[in-house]
Coordinates of N, CA and C in Angstrom, one line a residue:
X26 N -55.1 -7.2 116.9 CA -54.2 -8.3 116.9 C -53.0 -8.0 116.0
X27 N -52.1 -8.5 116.2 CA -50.9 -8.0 115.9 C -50.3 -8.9 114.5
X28 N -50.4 -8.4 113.7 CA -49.8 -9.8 111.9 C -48.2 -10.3 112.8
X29 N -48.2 -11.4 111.7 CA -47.1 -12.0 112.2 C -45.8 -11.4 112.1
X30 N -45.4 -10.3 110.7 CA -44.3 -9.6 110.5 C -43.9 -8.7 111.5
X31 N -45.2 -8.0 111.8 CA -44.8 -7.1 113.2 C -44.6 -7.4 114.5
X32 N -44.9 -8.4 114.8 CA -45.3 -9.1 116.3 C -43.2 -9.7 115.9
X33 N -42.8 -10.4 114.6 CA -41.6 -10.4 114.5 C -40.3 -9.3 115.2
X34 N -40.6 -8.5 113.9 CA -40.3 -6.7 114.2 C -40.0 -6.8 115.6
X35 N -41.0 -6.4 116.0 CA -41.2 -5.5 117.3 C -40.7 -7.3 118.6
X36 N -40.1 -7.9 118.4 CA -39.5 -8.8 118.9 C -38.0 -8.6 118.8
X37 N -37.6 -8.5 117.6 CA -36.7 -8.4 117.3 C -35.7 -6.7 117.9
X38 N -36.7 -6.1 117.8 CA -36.4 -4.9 118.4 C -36.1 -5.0 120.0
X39 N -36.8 -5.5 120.8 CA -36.7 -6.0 121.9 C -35.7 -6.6 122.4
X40 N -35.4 -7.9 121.5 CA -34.2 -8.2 121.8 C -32.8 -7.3 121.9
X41 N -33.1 -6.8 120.6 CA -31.3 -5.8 119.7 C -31.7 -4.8 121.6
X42 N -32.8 -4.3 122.0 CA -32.4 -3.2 123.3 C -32.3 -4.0 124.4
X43 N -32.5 -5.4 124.4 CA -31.9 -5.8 125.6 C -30.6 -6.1 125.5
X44 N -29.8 -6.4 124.5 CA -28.6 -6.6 124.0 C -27.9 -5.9 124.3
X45 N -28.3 -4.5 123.4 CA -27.6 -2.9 123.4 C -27.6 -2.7 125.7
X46 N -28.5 -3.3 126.0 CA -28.6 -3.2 127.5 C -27.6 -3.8 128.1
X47 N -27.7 -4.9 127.8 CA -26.5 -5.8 128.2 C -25.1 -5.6 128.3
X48 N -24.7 -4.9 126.7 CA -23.6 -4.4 126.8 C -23.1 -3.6 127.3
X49 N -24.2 -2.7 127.1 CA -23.9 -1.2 128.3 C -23.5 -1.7 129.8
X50 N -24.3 -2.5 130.4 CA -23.7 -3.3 131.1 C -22.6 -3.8 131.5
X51 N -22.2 -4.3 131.1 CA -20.6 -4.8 130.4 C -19.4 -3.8 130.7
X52 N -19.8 -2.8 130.1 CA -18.7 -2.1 129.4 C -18.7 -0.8 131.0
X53 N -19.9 -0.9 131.4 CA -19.8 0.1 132.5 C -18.9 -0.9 133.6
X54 N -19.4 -2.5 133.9 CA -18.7 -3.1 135.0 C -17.4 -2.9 134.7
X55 N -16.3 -3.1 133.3 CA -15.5 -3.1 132.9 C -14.4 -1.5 133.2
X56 N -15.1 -0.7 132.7 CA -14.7 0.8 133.2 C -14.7 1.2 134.6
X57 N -15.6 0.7 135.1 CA -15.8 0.9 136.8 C -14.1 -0.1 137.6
X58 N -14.0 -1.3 137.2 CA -12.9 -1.7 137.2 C -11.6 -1.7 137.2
X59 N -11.4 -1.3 136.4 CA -10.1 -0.7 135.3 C -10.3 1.0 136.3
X60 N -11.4 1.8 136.4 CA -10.8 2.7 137.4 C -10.3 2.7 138.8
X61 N -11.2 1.9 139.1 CA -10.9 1.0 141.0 C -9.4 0.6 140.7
X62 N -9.2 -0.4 139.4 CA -7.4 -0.5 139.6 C -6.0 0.3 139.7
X63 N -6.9 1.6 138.7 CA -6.1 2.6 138.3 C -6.2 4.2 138.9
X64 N -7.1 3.9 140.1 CA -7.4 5.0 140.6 C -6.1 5.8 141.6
X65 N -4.8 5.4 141.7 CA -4.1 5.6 142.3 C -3.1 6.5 141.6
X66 N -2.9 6.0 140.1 CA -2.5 6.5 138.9 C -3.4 7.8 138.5
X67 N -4.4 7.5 138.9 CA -5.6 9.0 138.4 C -5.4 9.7 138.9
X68 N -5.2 9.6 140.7 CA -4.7 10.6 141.2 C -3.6 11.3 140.9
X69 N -2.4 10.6 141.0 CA -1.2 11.3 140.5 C -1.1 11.9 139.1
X70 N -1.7 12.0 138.1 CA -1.8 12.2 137.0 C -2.4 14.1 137.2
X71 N -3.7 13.2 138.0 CA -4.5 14.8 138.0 C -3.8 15.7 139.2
X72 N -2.7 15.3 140.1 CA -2.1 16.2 140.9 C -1.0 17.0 140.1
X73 N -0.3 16.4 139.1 CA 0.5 16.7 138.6 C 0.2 17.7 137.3
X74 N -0.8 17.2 136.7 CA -1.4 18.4 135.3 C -2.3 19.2 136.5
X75 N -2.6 19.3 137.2 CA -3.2 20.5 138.2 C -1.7 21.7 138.7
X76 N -1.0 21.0 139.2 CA 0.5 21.3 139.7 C 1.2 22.1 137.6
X77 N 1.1 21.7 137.1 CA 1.7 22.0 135.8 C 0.7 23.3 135.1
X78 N -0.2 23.0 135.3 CA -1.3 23.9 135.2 C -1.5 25.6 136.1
X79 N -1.1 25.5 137.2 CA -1.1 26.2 138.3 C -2.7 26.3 138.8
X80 N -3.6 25.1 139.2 CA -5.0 25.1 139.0 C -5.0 24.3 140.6
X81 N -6.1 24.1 140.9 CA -6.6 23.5 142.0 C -6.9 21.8 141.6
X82 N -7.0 20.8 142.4 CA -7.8 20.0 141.3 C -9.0 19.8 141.1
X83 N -9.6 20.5 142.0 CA -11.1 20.4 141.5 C -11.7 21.3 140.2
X84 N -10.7 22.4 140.3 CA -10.6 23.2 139.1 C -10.4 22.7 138.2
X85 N -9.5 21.5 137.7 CA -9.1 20.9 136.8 C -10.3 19.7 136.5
X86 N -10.6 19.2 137.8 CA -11.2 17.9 137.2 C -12.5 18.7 136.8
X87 N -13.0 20.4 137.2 CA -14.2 20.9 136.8 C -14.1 20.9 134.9
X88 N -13.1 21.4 134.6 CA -12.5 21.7 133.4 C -12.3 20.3 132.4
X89 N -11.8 19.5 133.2 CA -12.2 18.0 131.9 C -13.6 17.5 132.1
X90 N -14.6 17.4 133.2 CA -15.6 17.4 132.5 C -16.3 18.5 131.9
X91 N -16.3 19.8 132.1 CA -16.5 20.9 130.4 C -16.5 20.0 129.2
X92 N -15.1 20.0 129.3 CA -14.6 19.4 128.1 C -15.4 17.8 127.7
X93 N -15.1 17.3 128.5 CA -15.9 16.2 127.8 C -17.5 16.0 127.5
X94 N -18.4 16.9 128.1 CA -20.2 17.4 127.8 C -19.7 17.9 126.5
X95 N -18.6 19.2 126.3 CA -18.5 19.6 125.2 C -18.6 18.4 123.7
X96 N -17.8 17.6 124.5 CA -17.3 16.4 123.2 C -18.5 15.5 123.0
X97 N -19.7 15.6 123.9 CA -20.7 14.7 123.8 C -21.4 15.0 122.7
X98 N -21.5 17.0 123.3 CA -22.8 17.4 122.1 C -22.1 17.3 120.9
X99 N -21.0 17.8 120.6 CA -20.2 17.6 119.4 C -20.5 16.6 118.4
X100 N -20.4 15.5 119.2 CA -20.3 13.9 118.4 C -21.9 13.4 118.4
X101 N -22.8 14.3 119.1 CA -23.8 13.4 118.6 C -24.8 14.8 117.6
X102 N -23.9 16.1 117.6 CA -24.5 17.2 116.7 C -24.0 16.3 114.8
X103 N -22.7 15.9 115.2 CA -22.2 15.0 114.2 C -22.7 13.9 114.0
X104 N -23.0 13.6 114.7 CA -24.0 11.7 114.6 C -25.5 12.2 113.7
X105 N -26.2 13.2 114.2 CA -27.7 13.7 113.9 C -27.6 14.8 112.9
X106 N -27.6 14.1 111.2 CA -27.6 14.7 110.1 C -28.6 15.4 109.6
X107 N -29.5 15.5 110.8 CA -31.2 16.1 110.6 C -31.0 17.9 112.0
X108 N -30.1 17.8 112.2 CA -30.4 18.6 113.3 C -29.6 19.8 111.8
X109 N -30.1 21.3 112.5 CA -29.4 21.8 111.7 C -28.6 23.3 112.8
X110 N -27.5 24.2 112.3 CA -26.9 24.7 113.5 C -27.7 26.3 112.6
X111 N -27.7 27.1 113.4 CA -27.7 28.2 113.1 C -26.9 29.1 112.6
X112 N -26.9 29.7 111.7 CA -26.1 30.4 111.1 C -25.3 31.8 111.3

């Protein structure tokens, strides 16, 4: 049987990940949005730094996602003060 402080806890925990769920939620409907609006603008953007580039655009759009996996592990090698890098 569960004491009452943990049965709290572990409630409370529950909620904060349905939350953190929710907003993830949120924030994806919102981005998904805002690209459907501006998806015409994306295009021309990525024709033009492709075109400025001398790249293809799939070449290019291969190349910003690189870059942004790059930026993932980056920020969360910076987030995780337990991980350690090799020397």
């Amino acid at each position: 049987m569960l004491s009452l402080p943990s049965f709290d806890n572990q409630r409370l925990i529950f909620h904060a990940a349905r939350q953190t769920l929710r907003k993830a939620e949120m924030a994806r409907v919102a981005v998904r949005e805002w690209l459907n609006q501006h998806d015409c603008e994306l295009e021309e953007w990525k024709t033009k730094k492709a075109s400025e580039l001398g790249i293809s655009i799939s070449r290019l759009e291969q190349k910003l996602l690189a870059t942004a996996q790059h930026q993932s592990i980056t920020n969360k090698e910076k987030d995780n003060p337990n991980s350690e890098e090799d020397s």
